PDB file of C-alpha atoms in Angstrom:
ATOM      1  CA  UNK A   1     -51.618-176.345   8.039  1.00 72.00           C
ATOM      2  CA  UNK A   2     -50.778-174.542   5.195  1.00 82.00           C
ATOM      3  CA  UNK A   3     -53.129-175.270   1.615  1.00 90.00           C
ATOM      4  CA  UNK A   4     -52.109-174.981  -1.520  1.00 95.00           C
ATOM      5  CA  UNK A   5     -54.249-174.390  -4.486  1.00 96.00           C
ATOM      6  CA  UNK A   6     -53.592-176.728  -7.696  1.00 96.00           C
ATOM      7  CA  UNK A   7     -52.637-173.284  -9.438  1.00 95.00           C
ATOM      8  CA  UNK A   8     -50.428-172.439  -6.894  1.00 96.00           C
ATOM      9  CA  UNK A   9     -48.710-175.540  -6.618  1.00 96.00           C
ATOM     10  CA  UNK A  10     -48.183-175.720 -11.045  1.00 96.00           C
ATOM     11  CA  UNK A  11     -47.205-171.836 -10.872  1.00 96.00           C
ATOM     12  CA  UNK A  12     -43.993-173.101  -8.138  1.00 97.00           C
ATOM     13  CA  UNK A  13     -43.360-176.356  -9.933  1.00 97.00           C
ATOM     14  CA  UNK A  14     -43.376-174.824 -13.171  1.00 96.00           C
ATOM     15  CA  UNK A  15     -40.913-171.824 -12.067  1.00 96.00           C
ATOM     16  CA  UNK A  16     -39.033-174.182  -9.830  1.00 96.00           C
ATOM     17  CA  UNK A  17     -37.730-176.388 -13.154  1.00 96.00           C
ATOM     18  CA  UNK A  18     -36.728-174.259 -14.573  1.00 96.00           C
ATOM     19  CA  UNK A  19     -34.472-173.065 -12.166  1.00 95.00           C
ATOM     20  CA  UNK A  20     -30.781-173.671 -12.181  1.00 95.00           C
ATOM     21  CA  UNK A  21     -30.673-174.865  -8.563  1.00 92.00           C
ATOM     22  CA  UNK A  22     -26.926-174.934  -7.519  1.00 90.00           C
ATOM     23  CA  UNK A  23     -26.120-171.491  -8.925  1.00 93.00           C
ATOM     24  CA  UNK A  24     -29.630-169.860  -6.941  1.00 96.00           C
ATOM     25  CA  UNK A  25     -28.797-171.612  -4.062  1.00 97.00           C
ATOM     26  CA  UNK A  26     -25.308-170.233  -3.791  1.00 97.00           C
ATOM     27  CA  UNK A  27     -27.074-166.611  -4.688  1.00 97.00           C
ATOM     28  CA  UNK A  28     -29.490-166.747  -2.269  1.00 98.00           C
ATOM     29  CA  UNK A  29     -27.219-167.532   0.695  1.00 98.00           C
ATOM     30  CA  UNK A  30     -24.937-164.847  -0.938  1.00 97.00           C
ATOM     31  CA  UNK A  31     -27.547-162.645  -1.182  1.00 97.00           C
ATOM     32  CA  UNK A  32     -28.828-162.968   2.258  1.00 97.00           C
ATOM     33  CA  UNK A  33     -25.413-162.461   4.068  1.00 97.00           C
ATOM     34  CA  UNK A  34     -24.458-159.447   1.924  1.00 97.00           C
ATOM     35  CA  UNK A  35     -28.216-157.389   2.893  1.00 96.00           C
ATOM     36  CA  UNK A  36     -28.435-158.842   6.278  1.00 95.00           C
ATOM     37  CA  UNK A  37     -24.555-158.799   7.086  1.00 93.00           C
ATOM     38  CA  UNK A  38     -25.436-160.063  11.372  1.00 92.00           C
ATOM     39  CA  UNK A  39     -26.491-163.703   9.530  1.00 93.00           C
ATOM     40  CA  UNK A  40     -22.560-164.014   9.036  1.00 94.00           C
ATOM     41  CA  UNK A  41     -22.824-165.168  12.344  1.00 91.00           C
ATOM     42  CA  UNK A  42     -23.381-168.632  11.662  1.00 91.00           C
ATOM     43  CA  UNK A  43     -20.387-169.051   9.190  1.00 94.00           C
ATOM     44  CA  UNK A  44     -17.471-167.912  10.897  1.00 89.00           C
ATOM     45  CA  UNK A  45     -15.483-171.091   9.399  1.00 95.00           C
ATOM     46  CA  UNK A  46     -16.587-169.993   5.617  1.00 96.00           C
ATOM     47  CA  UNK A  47     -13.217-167.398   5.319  1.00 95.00           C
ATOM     48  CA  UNK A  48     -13.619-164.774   3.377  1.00 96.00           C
ATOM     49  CA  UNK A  49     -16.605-162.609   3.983  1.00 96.00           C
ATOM     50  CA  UNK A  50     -15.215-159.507   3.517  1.00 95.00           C
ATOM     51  CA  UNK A  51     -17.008-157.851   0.815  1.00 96.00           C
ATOM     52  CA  UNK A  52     -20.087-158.589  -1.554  1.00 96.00           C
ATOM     53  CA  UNK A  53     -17.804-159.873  -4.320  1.00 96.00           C
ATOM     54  CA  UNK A  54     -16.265-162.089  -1.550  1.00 97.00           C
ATOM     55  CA  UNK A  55     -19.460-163.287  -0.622  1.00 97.00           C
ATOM     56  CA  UNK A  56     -20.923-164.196  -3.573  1.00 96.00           C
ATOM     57  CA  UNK A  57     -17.809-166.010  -4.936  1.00 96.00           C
ATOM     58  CA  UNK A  58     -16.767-167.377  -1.798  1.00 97.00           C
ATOM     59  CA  UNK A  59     -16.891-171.495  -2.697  1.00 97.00           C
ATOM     60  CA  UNK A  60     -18.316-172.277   0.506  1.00 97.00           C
ATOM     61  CA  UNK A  61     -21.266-169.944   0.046  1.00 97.00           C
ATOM     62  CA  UNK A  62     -22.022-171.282  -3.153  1.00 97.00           C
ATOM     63  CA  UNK A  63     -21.612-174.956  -1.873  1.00 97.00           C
ATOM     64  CA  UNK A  64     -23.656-174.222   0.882  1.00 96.00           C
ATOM     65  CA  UNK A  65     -26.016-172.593  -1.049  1.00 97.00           C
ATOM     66  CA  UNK A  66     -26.292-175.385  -2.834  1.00 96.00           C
ATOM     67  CA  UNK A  67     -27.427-177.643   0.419  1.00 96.00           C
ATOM     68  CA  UNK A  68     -29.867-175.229   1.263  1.00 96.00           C
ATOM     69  CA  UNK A  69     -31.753-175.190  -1.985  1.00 96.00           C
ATOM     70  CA  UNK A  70     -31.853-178.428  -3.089  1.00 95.00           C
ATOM     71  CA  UNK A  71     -33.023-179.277   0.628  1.00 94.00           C
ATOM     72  CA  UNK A  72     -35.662-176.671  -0.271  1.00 94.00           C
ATOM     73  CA  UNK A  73     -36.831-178.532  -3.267  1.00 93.00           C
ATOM     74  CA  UNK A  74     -37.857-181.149  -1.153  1.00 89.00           C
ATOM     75  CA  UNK A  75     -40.793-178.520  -0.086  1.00 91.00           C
ATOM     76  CA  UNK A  76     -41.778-178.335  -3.871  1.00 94.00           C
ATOM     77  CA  UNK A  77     -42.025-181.860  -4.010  1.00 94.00           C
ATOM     78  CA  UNK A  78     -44.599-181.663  -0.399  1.00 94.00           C
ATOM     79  CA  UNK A  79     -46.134-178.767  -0.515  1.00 95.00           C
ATOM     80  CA  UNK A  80     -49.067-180.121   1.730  1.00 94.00           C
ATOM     81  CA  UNK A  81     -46.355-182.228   4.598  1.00 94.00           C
ATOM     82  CA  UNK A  82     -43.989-179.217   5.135  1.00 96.00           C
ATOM     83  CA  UNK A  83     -44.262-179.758   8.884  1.00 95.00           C
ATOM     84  CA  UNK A  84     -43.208-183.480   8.176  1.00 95.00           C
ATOM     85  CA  UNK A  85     -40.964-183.047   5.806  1.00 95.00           C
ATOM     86  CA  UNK A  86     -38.517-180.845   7.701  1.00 96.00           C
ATOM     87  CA  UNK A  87     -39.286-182.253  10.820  1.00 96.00           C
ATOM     88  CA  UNK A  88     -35.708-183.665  11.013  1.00 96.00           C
ATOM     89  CA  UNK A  89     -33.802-180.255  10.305  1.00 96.00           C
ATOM     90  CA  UNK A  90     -36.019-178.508  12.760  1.00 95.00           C
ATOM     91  CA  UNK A  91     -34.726-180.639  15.143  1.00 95.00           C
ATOM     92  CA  UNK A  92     -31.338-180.119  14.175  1.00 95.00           C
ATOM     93  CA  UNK A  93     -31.630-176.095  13.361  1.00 94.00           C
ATOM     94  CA  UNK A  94     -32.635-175.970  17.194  1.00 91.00           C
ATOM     95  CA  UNK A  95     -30.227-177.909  18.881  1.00 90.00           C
ATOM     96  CA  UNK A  96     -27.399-178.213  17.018  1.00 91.00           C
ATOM     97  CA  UNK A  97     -27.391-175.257  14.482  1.00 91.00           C
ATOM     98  CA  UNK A  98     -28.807-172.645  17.401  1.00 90.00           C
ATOM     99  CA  UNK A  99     -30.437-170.690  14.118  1.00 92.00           C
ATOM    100  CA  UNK A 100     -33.058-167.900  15.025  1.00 91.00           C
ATOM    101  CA  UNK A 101     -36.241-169.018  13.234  1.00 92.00           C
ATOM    102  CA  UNK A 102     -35.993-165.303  12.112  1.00 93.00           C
ATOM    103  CA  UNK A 103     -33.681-166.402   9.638  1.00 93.00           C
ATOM    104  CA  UNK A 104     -35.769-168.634   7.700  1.00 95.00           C
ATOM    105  CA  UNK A 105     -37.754-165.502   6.908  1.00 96.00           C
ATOM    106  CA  UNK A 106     -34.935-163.711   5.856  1.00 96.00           C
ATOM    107  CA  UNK A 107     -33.571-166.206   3.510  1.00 97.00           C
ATOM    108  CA  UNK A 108     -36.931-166.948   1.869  1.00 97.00           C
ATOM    109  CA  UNK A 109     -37.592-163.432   0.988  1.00 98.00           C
ATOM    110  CA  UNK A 110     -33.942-163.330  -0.127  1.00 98.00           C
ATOM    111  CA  UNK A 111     -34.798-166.373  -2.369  1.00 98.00           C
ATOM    112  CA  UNK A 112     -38.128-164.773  -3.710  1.00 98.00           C
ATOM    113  CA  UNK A 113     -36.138-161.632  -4.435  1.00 98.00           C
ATOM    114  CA  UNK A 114     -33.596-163.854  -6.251  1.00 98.00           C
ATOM    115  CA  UNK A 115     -36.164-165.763  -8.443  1.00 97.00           C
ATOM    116  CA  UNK A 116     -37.689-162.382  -9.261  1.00 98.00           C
ATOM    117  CA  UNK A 117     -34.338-161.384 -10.535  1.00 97.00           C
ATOM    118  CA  UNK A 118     -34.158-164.180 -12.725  1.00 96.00           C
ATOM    119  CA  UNK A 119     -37.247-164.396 -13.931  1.00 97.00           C
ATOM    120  CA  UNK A 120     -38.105-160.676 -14.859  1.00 97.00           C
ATOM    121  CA  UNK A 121     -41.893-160.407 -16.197  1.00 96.00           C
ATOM    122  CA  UNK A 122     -42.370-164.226 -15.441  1.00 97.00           C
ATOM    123  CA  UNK A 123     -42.355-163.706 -11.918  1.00 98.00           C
ATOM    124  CA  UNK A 124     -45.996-162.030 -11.838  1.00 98.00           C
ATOM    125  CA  UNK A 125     -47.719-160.587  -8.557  1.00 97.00           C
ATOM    126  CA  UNK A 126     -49.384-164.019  -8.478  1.00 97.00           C
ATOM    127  CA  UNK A 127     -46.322-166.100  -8.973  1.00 98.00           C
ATOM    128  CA  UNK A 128     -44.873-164.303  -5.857  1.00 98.00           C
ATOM    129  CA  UNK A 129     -47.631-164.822  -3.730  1.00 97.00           C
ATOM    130  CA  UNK A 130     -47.199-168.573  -4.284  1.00 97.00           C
ATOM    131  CA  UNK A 131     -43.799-168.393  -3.556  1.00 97.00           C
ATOM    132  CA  UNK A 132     -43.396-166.329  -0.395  1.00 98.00           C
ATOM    133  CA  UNK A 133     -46.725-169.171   0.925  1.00 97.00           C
ATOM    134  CA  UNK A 134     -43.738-171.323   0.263  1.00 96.00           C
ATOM    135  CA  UNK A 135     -41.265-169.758   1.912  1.00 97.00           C
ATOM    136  CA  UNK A 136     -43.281-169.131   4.934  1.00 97.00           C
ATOM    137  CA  UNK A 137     -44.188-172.787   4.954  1.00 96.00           C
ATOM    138  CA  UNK A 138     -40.875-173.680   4.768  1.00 97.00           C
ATOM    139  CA  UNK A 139     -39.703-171.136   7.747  1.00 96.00           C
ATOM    140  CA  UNK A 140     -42.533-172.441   9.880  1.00 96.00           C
ATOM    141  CA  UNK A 141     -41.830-176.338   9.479  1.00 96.00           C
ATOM    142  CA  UNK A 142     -38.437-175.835  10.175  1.00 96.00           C
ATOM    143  CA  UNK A 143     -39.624-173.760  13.586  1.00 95.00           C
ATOM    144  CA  UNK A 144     -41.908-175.906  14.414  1.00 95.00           C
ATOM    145  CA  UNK A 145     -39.710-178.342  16.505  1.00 93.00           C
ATOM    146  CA  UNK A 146     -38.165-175.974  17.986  1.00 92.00           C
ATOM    147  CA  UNK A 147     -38.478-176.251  22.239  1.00 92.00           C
TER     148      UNK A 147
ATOM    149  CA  UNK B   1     -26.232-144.264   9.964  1.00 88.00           C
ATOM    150  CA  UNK B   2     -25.324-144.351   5.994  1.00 94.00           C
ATOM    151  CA  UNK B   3     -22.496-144.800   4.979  1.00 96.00           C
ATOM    152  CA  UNK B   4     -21.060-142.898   1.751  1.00 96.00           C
ATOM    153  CA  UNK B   5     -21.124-145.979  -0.180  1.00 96.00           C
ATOM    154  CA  UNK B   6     -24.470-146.412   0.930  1.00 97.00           C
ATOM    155  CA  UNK B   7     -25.811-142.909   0.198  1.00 97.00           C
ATOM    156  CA  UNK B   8     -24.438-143.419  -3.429  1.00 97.00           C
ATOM    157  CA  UNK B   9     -26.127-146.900  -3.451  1.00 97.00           C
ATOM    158  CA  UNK B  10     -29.445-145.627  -2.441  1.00 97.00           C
ATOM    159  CA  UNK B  11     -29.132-142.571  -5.368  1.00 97.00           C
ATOM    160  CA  UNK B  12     -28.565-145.444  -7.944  1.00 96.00           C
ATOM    161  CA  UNK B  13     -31.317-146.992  -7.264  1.00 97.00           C
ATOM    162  CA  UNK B  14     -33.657-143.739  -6.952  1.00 97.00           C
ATOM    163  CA  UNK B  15     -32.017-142.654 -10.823  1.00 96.00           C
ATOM    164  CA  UNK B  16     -33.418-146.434 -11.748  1.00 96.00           C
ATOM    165  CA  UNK B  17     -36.599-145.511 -10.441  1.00 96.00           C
ATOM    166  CA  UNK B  18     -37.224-141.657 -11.055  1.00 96.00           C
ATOM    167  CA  UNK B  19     -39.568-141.234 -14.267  1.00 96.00           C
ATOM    168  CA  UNK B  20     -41.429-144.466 -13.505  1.00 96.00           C
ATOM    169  CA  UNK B  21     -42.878-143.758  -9.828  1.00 96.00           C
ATOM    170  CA  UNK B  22     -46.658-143.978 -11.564  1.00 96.00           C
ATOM    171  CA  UNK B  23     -45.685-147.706 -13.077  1.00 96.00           C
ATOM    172  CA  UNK B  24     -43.301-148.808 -10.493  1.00 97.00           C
ATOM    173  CA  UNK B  25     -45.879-147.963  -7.504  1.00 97.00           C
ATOM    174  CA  UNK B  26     -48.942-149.240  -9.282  1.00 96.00           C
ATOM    175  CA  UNK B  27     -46.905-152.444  -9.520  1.00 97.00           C
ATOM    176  CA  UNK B  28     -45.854-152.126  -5.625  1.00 97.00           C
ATOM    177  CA  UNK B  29     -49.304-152.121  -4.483  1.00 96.00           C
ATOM    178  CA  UNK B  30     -50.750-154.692  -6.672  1.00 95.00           C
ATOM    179  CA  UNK B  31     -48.089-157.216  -5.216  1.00 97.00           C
ATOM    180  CA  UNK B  32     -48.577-156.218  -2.053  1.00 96.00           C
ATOM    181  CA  UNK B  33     -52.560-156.897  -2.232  1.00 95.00           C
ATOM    182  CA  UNK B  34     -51.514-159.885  -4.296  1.00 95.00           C
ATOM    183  CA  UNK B  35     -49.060-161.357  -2.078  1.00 97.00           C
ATOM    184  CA  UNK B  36     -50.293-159.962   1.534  1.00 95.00           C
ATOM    185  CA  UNK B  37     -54.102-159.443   1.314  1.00 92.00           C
ATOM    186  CA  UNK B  38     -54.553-158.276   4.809  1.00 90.00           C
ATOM    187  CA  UNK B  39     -52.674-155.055   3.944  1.00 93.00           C
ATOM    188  CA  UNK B  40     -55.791-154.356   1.608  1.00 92.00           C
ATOM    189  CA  UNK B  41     -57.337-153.276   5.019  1.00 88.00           C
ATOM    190  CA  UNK B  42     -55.445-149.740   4.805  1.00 90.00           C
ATOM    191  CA  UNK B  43     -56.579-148.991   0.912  1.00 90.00           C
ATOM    192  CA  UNK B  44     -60.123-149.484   1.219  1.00 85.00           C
ATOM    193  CA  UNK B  45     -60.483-147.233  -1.583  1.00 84.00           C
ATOM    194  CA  UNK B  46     -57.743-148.935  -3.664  1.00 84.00           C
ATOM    195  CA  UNK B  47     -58.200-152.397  -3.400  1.00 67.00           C
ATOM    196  CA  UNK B  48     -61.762-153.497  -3.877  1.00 67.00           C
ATOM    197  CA  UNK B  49     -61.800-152.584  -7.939  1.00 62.00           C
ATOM    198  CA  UNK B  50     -58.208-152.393  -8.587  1.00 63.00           C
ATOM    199  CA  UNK B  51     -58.633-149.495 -10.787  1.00 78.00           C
ATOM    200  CA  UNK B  52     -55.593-148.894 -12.756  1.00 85.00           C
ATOM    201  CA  UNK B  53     -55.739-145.104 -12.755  1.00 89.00           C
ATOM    202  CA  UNK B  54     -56.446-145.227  -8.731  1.00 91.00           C
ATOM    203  CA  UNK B  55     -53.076-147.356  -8.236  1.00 92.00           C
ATOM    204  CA  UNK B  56     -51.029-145.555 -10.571  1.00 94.00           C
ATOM    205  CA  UNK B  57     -52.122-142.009  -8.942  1.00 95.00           C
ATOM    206  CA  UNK B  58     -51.665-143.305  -5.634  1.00 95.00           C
ATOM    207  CA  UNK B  59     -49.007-145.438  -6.626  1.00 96.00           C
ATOM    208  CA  UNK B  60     -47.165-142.225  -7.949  1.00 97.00           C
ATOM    209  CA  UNK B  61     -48.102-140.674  -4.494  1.00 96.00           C
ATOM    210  CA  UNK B  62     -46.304-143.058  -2.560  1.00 97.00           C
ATOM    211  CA  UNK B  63     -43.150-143.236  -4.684  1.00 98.00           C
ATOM    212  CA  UNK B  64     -42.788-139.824  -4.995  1.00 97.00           C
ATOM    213  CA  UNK B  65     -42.411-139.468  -1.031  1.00 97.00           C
ATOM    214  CA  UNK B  66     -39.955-142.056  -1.497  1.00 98.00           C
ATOM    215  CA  UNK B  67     -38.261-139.717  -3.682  1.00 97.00           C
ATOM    216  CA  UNK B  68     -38.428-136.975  -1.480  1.00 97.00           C
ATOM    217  CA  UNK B  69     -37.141-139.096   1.235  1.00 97.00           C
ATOM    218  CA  UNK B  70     -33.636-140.074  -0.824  1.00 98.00           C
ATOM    219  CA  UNK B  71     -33.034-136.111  -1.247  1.00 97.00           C
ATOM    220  CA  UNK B  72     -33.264-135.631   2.597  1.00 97.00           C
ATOM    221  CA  UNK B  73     -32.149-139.348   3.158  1.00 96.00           C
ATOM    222  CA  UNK B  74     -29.906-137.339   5.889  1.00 94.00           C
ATOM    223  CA  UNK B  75     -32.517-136.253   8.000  1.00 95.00           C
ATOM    224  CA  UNK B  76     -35.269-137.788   7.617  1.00 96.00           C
ATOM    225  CA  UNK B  77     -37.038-137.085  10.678  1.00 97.00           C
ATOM    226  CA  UNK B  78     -37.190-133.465   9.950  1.00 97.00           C
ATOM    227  CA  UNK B  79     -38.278-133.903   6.094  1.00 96.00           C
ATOM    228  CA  UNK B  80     -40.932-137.152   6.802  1.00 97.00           C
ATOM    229  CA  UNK B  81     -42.359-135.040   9.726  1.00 97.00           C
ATOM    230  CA  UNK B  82     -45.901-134.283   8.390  1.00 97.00           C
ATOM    231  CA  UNK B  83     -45.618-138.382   6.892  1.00 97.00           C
ATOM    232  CA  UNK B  84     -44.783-139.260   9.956  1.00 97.00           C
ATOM    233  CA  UNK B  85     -47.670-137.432  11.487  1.00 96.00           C
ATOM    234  CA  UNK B  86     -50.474-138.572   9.219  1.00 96.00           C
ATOM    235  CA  UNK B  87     -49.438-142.436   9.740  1.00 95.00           C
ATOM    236  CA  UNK B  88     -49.515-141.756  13.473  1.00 94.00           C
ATOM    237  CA  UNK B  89     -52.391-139.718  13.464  1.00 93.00           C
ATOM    238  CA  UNK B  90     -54.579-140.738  10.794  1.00 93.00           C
ATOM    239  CA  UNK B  91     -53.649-143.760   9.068  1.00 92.00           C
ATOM    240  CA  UNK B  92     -52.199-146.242  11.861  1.00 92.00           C
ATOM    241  CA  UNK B  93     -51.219-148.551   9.828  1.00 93.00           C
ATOM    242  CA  UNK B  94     -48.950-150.858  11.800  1.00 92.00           C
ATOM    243  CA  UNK B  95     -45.625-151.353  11.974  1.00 94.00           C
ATOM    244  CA  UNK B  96     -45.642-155.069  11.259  1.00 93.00           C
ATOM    245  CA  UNK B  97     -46.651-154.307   7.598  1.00 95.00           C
ATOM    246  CA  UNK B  98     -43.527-151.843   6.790  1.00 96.00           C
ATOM    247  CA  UNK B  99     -41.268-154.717   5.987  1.00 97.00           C
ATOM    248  CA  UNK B 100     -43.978-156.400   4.261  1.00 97.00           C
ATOM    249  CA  UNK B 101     -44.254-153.512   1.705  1.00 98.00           C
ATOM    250  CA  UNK B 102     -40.208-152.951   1.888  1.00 98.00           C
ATOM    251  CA  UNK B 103     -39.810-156.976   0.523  1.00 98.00           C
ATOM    252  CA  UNK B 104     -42.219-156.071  -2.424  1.00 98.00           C
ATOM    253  CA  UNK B 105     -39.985-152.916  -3.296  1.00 98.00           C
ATOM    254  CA  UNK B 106     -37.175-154.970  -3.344  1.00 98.00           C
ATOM    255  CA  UNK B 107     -39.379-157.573  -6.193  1.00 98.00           C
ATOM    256  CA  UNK B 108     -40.617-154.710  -8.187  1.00 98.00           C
ATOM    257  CA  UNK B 109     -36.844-153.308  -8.243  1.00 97.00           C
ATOM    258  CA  UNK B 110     -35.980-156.933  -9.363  1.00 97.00           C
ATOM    259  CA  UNK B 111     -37.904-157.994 -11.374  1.00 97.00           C
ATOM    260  CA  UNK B 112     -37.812-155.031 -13.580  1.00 96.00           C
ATOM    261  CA  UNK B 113     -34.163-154.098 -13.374  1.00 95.00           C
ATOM    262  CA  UNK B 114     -32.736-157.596 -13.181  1.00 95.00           C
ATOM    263  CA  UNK B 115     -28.724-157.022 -13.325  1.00 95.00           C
ATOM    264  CA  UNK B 116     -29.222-153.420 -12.956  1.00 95.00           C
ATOM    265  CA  UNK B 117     -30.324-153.887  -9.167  1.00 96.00           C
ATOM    266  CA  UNK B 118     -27.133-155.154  -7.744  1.00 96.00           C
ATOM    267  CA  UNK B 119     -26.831-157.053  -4.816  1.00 97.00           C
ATOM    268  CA  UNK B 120     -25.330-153.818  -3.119  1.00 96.00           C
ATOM    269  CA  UNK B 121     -28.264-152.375  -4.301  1.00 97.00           C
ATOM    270  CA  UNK B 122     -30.004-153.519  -2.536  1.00 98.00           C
ATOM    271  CA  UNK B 123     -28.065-153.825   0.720  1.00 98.00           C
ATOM    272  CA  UNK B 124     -28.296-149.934   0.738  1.00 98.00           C
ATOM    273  CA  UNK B 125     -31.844-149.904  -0.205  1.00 98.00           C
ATOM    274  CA  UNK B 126     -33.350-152.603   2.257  1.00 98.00           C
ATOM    275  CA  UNK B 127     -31.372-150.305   4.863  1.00 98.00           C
ATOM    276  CA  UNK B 128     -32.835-146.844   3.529  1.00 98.00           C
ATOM    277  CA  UNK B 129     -36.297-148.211   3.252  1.00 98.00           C
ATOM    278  CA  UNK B 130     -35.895-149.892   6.723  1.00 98.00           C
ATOM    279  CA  UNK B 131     -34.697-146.251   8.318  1.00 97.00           C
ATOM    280  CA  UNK B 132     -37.954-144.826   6.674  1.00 98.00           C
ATOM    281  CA  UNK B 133     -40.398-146.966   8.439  1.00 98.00           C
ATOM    282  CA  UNK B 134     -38.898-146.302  11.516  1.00 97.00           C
ATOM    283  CA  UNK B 135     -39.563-142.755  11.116  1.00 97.00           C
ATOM    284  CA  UNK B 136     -43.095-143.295   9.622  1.00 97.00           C
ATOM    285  CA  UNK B 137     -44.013-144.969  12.855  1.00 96.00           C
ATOM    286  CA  UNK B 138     -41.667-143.245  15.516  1.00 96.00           C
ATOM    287  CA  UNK B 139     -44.602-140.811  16.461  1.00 95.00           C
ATOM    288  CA  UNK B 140     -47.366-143.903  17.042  1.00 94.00           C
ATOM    289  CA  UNK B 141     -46.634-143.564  20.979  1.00 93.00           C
TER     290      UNK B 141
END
C-alpha cells in the first residue's frame, strides 16, 4: 500500500491544477507512442501514425489522451485507494484491453517527462519524486487485477 | 541500429548539453537520489552529504563519458570498453537501475530545455542512452 506524505500529496495537487489536462493528456499519449513506437500496437484504428507530427496532431491521440488523463486525475483525488480506485479498469485493461502492465510504466514516465517540460524549474527533484510515487501507484492498481 | 535521423537527433541534443556536463550531471544525480533512493547504494561517497562540489565533479565525470559515447555513438562497444569493464568488474551496479537513471536524463533535458528538447529528441536519445546501458552491462556474465 502505497503512503503518501501530506507534502507529497500538496506538491501533486498543487502542480496537478495547474495543469491544462486535455492538452497533457493528448501529449503524453503522443509522447509515449512517438519514443516507444511498439505501443502503436494498441491503436491500429487511430489512422495516421506515421510520423511524430502525425502523432501528436492526430485527433484521436489527443482525444484519447484526454481519457487517459482525466481518468488519471481520479488518482490525485485518492492518492491513499489507488488499488480501489482503478480496480474497475484493471479489470478491463486485462481482459478486454490485453495491455502489458509494462505500459503503465511507460506512459507514467512519459507523463512525468511531460510535466517536467511544462513546468521548467517548478518541477524540482522533489516534485518528481512525488510524481513518479504516483505514477507507479497508478501502474500498479491498474495491474493489480490482472489474473 | 541508428538511423541517420537519429544520429543527427542524438548530436542535437549532445550540442544542448556540451558546456553544462558539471550542472546538468550534478542535477542528474540529485534526482536520481531524490526520486530513486536505493540507487544511493552505488555513490556511497556521493550521497550521504550531498556535497555540491562532489556531484558536480562526478557529475561532470559521468556526462562527459556520455559525451564521449555520442562521438563513437557508432561503435560503442569498442570506445565504452574500459566503462564497460569497470561496471562489470568493479562497480556492478545492476542493470535494473540503467533505465532508472536514463528517465532522469530525459527530466533534466526537460526541464531545462523545455521546447528545445523535442519530442524526436528524445525518441533518439531514450534509444542512444538505452544502447549505452546495454554495453555498460554486456560484460556482467
Amino acid at each position: 500500500m502505497v503512503h503518501f506524505t501530506a507534502e507529497e500529496k500538496a506538491a501533486v495537487t498543487s502542480l496537478w491544477s495547474k495543469m491544462n489536462v486535455e492538452e497533457t493528456g493528448g501529449e503524453a499519449l503522443g509522447r509515449l507512442l512517438v519514443v516507444y513506437p511498439w505501443t502503436q500496437r494498441f491503436f491500429d484504428s487511430f489512422g495516421n501514425l506515421s510520423s511524430p507530427s502525425a502523432i501528436l496532431g492526430n485527433p484521436k491521440v489527443k482525444a484519447h489522451g484526454k481519457k487517459v488523463l482525466t481518468s488519471f486525475g481520479d488518482a490525485i483525488k485518492n492518492m491513499d485507494n489507488l488499488k480501489i480506485t482503478f480496480a474497475k479498469l484493471s479489470e478491463l485493461h486485462c481482459d478486454k484491453l490485453h495491455v502489458d502492465p509494462e505500459n503503465f510504466k511507460l506512459l507514467g514516465n512519459v507523463l512525468v517527462c511531460v510535466l517536467a517540460h511544462h513546468f521548467g524549474k517548478e518541477f524540482t527533484p522533489q516534485v518528481q519524486a512525488a510524481y513518479q510515487k504516483v505514477v507507479a501507484g497508478v501502474a500498479n492498481a491498474l495491474a493489480h487485477k490482472y489474473h | 541500429m541508428l538511423s541517420a535521423q537519429e544520429r543527427a537527433q542524438i548530436a542535437q541534443v549532445w550540442d544542448l548539453i556540451a558546456g553544462h556536463e558539471a550542472q546538468f550531471g550534478a542535477e542528474l544525480l540529485l534526482r536520481l537520489f531524490t526520486v530513486y533512493p536505493s540507487t544511493k547504494v552505488y555513490f556511497p561517497h556521493l550521497s550521504s552529504c550531498h556535497d555540491a562540489t562532489q556531484l558536480l565533479s562526478h557529475g561532470q565525470r559521468m556526462l562527459a563519458a556520455v559525451g564521449a559515447a555520442v562521438q563513437h555513438m557508432d561503435h560503442l562497444r569498442a570506445a565504452l570498453s574500459p566503462l564497460a569493464d569497470l561496471h562489470a568488474l568493479v562497480l556492478r551496479v545492476d542493470p535494473a537501475n540503467f533505465p532508472l537513471l536514463i528517465q532522469c536524463f530525459h527530466v533534466v533535458l526537460a526541464s531545462h530545455l523545455q521546447d528545445e528538447f523535442t519530442v524526436e529528441m528524445q525518441a533518439a536519445w531514450d534509444k542512444f542512452l538505452t544502447g549505452v546501458a546495454v554495453v555498460l552491462t554486456e560484460k556482467y556474465r
